[in-house]
XYZ file of C-alpha atoms in Angstrom:
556
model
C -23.564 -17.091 6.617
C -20.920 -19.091 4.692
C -22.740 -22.331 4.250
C -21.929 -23.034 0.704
C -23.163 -26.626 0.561
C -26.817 -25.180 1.354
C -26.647 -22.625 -0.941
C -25.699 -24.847 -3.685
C -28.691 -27.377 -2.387
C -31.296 -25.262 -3.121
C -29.911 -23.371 -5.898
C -29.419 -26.481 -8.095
C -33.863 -27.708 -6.678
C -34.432 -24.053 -7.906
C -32.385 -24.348 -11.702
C -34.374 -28.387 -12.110
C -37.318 -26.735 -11.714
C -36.652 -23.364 -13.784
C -35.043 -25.761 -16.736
C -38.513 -27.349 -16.808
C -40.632 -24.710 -16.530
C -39.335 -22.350 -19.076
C -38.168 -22.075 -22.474
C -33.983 -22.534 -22.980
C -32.809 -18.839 -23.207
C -35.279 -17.433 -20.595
C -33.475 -14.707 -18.470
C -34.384 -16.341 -15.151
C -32.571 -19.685 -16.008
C -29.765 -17.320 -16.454
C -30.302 -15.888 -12.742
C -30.150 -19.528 -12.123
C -26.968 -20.024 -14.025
C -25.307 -17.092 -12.147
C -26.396 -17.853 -8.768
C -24.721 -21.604 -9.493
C -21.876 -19.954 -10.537
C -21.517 -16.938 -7.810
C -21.275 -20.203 -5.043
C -18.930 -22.096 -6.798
C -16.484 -19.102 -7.744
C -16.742 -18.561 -3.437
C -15.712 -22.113 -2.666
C -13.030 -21.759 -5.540
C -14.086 -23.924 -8.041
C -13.167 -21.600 -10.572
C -13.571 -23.707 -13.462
C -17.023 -24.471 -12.415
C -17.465 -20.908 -11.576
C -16.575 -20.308 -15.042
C -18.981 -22.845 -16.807
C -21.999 -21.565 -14.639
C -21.074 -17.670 -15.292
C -20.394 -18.324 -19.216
C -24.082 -19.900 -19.772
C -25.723 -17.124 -18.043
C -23.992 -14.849 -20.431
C -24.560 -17.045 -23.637
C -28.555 -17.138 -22.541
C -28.632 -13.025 -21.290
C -26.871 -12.434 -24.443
C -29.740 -13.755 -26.512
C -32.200 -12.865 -24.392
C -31.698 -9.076 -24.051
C -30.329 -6.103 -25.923
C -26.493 -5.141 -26.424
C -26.738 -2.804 -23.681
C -28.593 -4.439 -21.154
C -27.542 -3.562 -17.128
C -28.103 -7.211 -16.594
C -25.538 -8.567 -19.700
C -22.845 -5.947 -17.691
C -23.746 -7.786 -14.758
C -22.819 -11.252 -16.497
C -19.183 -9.848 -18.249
C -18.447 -8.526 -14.285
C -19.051 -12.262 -13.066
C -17.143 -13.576 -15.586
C -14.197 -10.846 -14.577
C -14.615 -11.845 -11.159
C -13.638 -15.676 -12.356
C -10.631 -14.667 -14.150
C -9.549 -11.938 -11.587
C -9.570 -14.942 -8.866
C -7.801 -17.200 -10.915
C -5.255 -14.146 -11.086
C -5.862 -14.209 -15.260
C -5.579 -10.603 -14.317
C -5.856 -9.200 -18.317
C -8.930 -11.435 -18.907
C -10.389 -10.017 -15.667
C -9.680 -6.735 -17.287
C -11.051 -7.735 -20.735
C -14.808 -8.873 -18.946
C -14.688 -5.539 -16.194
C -13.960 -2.970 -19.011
C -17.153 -4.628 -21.268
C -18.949 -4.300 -18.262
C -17.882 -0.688 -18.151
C -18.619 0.064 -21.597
C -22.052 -1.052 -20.964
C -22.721 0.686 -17.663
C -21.439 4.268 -19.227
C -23.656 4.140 -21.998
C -26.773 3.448 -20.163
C -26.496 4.688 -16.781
C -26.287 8.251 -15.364
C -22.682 9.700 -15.065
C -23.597 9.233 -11.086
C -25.194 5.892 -11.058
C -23.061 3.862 -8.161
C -22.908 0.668 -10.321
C -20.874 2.734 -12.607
C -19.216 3.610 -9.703
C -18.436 -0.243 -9.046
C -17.364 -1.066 -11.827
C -14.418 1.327 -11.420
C -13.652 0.175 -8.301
C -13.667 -3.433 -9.915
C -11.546 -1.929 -12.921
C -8.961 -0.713 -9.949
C -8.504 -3.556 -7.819
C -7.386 -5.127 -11.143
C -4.419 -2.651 -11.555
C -3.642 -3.407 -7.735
C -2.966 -6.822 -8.309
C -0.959 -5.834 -11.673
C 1.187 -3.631 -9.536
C -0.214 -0.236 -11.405
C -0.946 1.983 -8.678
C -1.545 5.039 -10.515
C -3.750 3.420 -12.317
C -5.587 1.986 -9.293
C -5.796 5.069 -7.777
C -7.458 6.655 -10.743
C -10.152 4.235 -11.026
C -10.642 4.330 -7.409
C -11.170 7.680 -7.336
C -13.485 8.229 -10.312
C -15.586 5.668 -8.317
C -15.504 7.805 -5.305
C -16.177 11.137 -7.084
C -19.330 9.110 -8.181
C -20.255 7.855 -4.334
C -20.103 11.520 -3.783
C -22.355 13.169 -5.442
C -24.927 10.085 -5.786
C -25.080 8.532 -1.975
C -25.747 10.427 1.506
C -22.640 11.134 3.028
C -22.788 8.593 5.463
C -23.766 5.582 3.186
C -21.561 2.507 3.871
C -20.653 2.333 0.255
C -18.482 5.295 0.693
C -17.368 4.176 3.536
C -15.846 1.232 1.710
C -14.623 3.826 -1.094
C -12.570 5.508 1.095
C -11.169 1.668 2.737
C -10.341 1.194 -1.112
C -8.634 4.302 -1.574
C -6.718 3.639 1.875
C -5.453 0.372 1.234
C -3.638 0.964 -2.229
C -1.990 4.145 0.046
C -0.834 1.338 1.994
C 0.797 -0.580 -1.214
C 2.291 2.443 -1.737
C 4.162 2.311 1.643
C 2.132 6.171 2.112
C 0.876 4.768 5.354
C -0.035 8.484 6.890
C -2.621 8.598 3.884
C -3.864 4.901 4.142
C -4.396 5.441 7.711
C -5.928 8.908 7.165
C -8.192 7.299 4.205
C -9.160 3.794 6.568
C -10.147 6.626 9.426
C -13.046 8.061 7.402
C -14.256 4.904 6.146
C -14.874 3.458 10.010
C -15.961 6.902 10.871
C -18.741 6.419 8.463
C -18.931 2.472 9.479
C -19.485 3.667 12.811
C -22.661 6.017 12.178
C -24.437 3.577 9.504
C -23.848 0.236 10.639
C -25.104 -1.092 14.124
C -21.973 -2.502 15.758
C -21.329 -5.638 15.136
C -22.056 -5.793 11.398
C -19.534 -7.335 9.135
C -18.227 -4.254 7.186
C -17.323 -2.566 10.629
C -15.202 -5.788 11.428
C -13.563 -5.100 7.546
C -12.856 -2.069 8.433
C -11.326 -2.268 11.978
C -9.252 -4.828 9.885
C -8.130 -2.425 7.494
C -6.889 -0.128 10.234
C -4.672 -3.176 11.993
C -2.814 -3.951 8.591
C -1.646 -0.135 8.637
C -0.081 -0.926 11.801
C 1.086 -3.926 11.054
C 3.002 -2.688 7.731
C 4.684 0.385 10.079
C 5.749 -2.340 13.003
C 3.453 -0.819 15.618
C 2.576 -4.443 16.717
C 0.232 -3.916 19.836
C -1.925 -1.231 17.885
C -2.447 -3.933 14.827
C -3.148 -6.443 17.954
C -6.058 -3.987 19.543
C -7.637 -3.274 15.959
C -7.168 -6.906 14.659
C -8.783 -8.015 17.705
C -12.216 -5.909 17.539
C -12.370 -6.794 14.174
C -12.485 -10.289 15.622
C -14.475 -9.755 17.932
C -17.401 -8.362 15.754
C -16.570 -11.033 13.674
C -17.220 -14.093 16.110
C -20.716 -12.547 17.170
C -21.851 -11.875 13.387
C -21.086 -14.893 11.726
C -21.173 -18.286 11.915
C -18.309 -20.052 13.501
C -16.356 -21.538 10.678
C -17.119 -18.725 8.301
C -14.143 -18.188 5.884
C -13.667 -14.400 6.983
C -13.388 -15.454 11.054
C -10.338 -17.464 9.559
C -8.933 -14.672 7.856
C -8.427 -12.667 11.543
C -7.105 -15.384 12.824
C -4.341 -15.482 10.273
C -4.015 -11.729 10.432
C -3.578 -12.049 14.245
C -1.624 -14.917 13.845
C 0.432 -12.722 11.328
C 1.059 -10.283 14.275
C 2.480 -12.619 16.599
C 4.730 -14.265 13.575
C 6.366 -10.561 13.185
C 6.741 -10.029 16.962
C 8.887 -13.507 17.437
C 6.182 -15.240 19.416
C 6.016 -18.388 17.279
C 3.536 -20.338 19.555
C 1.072 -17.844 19.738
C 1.366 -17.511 15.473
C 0.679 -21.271 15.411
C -2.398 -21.340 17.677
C -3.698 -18.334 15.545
C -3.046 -19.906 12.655
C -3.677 -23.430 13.484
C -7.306 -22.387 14.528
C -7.768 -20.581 10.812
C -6.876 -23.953 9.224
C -9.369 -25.694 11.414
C -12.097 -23.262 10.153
C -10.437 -23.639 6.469
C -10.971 -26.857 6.881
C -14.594 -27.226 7.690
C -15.979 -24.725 5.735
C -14.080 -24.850 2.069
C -12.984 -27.823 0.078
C -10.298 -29.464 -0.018
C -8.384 -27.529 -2.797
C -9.358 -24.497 -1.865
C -6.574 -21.424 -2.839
C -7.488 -20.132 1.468
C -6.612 -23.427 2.667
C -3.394 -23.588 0.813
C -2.781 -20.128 2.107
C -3.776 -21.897 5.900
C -1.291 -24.428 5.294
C 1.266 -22.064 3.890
C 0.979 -19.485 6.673
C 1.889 -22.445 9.094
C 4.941 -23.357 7.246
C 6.388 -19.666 7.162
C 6.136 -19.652 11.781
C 8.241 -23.083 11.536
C 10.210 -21.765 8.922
C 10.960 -19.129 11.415
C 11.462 -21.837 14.538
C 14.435 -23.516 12.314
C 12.348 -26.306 12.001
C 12.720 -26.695 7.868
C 10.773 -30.738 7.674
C 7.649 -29.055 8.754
C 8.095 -25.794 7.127
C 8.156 -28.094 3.818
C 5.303 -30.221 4.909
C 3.491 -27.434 5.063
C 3.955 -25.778 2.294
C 3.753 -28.669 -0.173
C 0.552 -29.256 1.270
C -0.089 -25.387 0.137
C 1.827 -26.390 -2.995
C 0.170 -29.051 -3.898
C -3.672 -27.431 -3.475
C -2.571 -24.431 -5.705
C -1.154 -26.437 -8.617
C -4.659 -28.353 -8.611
C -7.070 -25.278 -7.804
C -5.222 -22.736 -9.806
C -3.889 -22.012 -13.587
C -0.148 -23.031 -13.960
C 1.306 -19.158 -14.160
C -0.903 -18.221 -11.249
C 1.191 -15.646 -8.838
C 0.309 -17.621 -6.007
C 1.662 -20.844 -7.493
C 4.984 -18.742 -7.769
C 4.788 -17.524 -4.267
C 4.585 -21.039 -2.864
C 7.521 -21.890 -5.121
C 9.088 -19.168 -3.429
C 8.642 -19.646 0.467
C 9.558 -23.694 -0.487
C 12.753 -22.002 -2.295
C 13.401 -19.739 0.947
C 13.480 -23.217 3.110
C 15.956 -25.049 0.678
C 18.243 -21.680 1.184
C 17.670 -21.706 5.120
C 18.976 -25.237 5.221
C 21.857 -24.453 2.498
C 20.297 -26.374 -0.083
C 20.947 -23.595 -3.111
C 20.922 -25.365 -5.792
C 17.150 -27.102 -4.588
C 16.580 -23.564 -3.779
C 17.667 -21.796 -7.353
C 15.404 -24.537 -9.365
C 12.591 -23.300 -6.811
C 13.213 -19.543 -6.790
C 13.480 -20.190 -10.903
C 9.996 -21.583 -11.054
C 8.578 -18.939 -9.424
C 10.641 -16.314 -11.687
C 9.208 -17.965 -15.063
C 5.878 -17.575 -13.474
C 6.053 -14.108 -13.027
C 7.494 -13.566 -16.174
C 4.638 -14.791 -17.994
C 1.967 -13.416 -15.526
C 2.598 -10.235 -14.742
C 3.623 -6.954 -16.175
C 7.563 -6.342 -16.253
C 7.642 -3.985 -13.453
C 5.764 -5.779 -11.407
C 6.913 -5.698 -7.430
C 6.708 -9.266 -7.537
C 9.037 -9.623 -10.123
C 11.693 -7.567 -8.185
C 10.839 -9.723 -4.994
C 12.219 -12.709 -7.426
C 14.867 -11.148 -8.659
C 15.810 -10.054 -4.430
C 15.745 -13.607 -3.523
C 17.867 -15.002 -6.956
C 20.240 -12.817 -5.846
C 20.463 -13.482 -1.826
C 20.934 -17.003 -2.630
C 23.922 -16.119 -4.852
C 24.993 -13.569 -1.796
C 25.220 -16.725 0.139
C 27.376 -19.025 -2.383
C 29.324 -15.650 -2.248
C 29.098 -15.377 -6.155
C 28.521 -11.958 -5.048
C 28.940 -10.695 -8.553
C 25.678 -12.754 -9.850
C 24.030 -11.307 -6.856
C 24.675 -7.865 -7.515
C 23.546 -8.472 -10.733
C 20.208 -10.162 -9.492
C 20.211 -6.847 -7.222
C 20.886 -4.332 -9.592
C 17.685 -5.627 -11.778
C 15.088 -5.672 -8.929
C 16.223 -2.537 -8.106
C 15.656 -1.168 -11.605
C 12.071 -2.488 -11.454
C 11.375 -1.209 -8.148
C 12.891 2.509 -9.576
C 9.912 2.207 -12.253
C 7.469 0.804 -10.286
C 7.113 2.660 -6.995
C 7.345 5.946 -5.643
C 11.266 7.372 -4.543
C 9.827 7.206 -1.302
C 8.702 3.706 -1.517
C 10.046 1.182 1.468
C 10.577 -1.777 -1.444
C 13.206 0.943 -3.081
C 15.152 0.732 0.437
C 15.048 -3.122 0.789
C 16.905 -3.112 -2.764
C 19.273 -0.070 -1.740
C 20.035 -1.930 1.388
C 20.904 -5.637 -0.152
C 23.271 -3.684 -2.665
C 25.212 -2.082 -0.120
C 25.705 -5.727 1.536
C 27.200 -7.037 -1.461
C 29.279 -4.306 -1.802
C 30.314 -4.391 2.201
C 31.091 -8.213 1.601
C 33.199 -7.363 -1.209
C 35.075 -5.007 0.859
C 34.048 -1.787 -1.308
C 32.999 0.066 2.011
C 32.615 4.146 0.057
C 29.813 1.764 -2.193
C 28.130 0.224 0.799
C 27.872 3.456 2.764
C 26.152 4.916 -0.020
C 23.508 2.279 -0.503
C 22.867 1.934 2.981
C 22.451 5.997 3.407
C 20.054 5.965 0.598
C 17.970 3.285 2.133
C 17.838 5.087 5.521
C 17.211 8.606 4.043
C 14.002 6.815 2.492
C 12.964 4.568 5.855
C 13.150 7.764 7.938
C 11.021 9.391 5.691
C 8.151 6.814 4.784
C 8.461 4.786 8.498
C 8.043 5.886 12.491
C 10.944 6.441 14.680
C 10.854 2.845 16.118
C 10.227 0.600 12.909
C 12.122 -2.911 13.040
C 13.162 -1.961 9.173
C 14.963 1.321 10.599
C 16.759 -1.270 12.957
C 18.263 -3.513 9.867
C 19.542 0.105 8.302
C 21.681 0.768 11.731
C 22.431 -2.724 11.496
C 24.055 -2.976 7.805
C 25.642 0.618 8.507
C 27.472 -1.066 11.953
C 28.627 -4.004 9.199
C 30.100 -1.557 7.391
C 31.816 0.323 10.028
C 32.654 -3.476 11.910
C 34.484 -4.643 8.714
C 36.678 -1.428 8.089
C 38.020 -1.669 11.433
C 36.124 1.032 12.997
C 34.748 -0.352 16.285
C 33.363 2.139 17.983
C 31.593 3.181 15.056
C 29.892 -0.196 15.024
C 28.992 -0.454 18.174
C 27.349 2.902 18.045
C 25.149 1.994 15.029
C 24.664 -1.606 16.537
C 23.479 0.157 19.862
C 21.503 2.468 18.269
C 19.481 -0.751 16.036
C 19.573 -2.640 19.975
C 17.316 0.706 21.233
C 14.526 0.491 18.792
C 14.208 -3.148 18.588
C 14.091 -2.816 22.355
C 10.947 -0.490 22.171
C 9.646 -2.070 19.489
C 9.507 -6.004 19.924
C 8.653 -8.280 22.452
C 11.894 -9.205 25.086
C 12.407 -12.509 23.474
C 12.292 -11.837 20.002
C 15.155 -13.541 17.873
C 15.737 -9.596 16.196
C 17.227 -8.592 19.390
C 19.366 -11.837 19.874
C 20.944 -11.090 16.667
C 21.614 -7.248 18.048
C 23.133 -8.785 21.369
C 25.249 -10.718 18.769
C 26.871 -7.922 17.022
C 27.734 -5.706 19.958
C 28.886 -8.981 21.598
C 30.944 -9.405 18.345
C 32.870 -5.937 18.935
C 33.467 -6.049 22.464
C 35.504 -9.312 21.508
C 37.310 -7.967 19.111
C 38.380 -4.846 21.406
C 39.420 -7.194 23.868
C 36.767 -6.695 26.474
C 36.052 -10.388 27.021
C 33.987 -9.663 29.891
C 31.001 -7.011 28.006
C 31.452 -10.002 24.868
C 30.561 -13.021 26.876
C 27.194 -11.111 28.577
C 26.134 -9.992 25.353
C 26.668 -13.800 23.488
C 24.847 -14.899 26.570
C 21.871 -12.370 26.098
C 21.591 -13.608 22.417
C 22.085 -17.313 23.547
C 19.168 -17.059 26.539
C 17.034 -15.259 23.399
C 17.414 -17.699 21.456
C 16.821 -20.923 23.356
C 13.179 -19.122 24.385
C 12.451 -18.704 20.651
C 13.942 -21.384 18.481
C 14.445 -25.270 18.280
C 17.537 -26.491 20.461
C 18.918 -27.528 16.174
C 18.363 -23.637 14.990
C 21.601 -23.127 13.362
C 21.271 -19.509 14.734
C 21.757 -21.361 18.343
C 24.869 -22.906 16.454
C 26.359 -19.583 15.504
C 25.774 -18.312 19.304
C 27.427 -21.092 20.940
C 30.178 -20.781 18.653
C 30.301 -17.113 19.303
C 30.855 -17.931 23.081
C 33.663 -20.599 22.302
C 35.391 -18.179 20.352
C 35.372 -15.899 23.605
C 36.556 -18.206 26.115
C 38.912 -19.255 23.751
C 40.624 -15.887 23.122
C 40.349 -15.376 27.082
C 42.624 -18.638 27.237
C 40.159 -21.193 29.478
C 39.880 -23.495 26.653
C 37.788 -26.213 28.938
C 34.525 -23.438 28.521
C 35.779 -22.759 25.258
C 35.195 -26.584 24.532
C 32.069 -26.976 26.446
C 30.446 -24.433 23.847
């Protein structure tokens, strides 16, 4: 149910009474210890969480033998702690003792063993070792196998594991394939509207989400919701989490009111039913600060996100990824507004973070190195940015598969640099790269496909060749057209570009009805001080201006 205030009520009457009643290192006041310590670790109190789970272990430790099921039980707790506080190699540390425990006194085919695999993966996720992940993931699933009816819903949730580290992978054919059998199984064992159903449903919309098929993540996201809102109370902490995913949605497809309803009525729900520093209000908060990031409107972005900020530096340790990611998307407002030096010292922060936090080819460490270098891309120090470039991409080479959308991103930002620097032969070859590997790992229409036509028409636009830019431009216009909603600012800035051509052929006429397509976009989607509206009425000026009625070239 969620109610964590309860829970803690009559915990706490049960421990009084338990700390009376028996003597100091009973195993029960341990229970008691844990049970403290389980609610607190929920609410994110992980400090607390900590205390509780650490004199459970001190008393089980005393109280039992070496190899006790119930002292594995107390080192997985305590990895729990750490894993949430993202102290991801003292998460390790407690899971693997756990482990040790579990394989010496447990069948080979016990499903705790099983768990604490799984438990042992997710910890590799988060470190960026997929391999790794996978492994333990699947040694867990061998075990669901052979111990657990085919349609039990712990292999169900195996196979949702499995599925979504396919889906960090960018192997989205597999995740969805993997996802698939765990609701087929959801679907036969669970009634319909349980919880894990409404997890799973969930699972299904992110896949669709990640490959830019927006009204399929819509129809899953939303009967995840809807099984949510019937099983659970209504400010439980997990009805938030569609919201945000829905809200997510509607962020990608442009329609920025409909993100901030979503995600305003998460934070409401955030706000009644965690404290006040907890890490999934910050991300409320945060979440809200990307949409009016988005709108152009930077003083709420930031008053957002330091109120993310500002819970994460009190709920979390100080080289906490998340800390770094909120130093980030505060970074990414100070560059929107052309702020780069407030916006280096941010992006910096985040950087040392990482650094100290996470392995060194870590994604998230190439996502650092990305921005560094964009910002530099937009001082035009363009040889610091290709430098900044040339290291995420190194990570990104190590760290995921050739395949691997992330290695495009990196392919595509180097051939930018190298069109603004006017080596076109270098840009091309990026920019091929990065479509050979979108076409393979993406569908047909994906918005990412889109930016690849995009960059390739850049090329083409600054050599001179016009009709080869306007057919990549077109071609980037076409699936952004399929793909996204008619107002979305993505297609404005396609409208712009061909618009952009057909002035510089001369045809006045096709460049003032495109400028005015991206213009009408715009003013539907952003804040009447977006600089993007700036541009655009510039863009229009410019036109008039070369078609000699200066008055309408004023006007704009």
């Amino acid at each position: 149910m969620g109610d964590y205030s309860k829970a803690l009520e009559f915990y706490e009457k049960a421990h009084k009474i338990k700390e009376k009643a028996l003597p100091p290192n009973h195993p029960e006041l341990a229970t008691s210890y844990g049970n403290i310590g389980e609610v607190y670790n929920n609410i994110g109190d992980y400090s607390k969480g900590l205390e509780f789970y650490q004199k459970d272990l001190e008393i089980t430790k005393k109280a039992l033998p070496p190899n006790h099921p119930s002292l594995a039980t107390s080192y997985n707790n305590i990895g729990l702690v750490y894993y949430n506080m993202g102290d991801y190699p003292k998460a390790l540390e407690f899971y693997e003792k756990a482990n040790r425990i579990y394989e010496k006194v447990l069948p080979p085919n016990h499903p705790s063993l099983a768990k604490a695999y799984g438990n042992i993966g997710q910890v590799y996720n988060n470190m960026g070792d997929y391999s790794k992940t996978l492994e333990f993931y699947e040694k867990a699933h061998k075990i669901y196998e052979k111990a657990l009816p085919p349609n039990h819903p712990d292999l169900g949730f195996s196979y949702n594991n499995i599925g979504s580290v396919y889906g960090d992978m960018n192997d989205y054919s597999k995740a969805l394939k993997f996802h698939e059998k765990g609701l087929e199984i959801y679907e036969k064992a669970l009634p319909p509207n349980h919880p894990d159903l409404g997890f799973s449903y969930n699972n299904i919309g992110q896949v669709y989400n990640n490959i830019g098929d927006y009204s399929k993540a819509l129809v899953f996201y939303d009967k995840a919701l809807k099984i949510r809102e019937k099983a659970l109370l209504p400010n439980h902490p997990t009805l938030a989490t569609s919201y945000n995913n829905i809200g997510q949605v509607y962020n990608k497809m442009g329609d920025y009111s409909k993100a901030l309803e979503y995600y305003e009525k998460a934070l409401k729900i955030s706000k009644k039913a965690l404290p006040p520093n907890h890490p999934d209000l910050a991300t409320s908060y945060n979440n809200i600060g990307l949409v009016y990031n988005n709108m152009g409107d930077y003083p709420k972005a930031l008053e957002f996100h330091d109120k993310a900020h500002k819970i994460y530096e009190k709920a979390l340790p100080p080289n906490h990824p998340d800390l770094a990611i909120s130093y980030s998307d505060i970074g990414l407002v100070y560059n929107n507004m052309g702020d780069y030096s407030k916006a280096f010292e941010l992006y910096d922060k985040a950087h040392k973070i990482y650094e100290t936090a996470l392995p060194a080819n870590h994604s998230h460490l190439a996502t650092s190195y990305n921005n560094i270098g964009t910002m530099y891309k937009n001082m035009c120090d363009y040889a610091k940015a290709l430098e900044c470039y040339e290291k995420a991409l190194k990570i990104r080479e190590k760290a995921v598969f050739p395949n691997h959308g992330d290695l495009a991103i990196c392919y595509g930002t180097i051939g930018q640099v190298y069109n603004d620097i006017g080596n076109y032969s270098k840009a091309f070859d990026f920019h091929n790269q990065a479509h050979k590997i979108f076409e393979k790992a993406l569908p047909p229409n994906h918005p990412h496909l889109t930016t690849c036509y995009n960059n390739i028409g850049q090329v083409y636009y600054s050599m001179g060749d016009y009709s080869k830019a306007l057919d990549f431009y077109e071609r980037a216009y076409k699936i952004r057209e399929q793909a996204l909603p008619s107002d979305h600012p993505d297609l404005a800035i396609c409208y712009g570009s061909i618009g952009q051509v057909y002035n510089d052929i001369g045809d006045y006429v096709k460049a003032v009805e495109f400028h005015d397509k991206a213009r009408k976009t715009y003013e539907k989607t952003l804040l009447p001080n977006h600089r993007h509206l700036a541009t655009c009425y510039s863009d229009i000026g410019t036109v008039y201006n070369n078609m000699g009625d200066y008055s309408k070239a004023l006007e704009f």
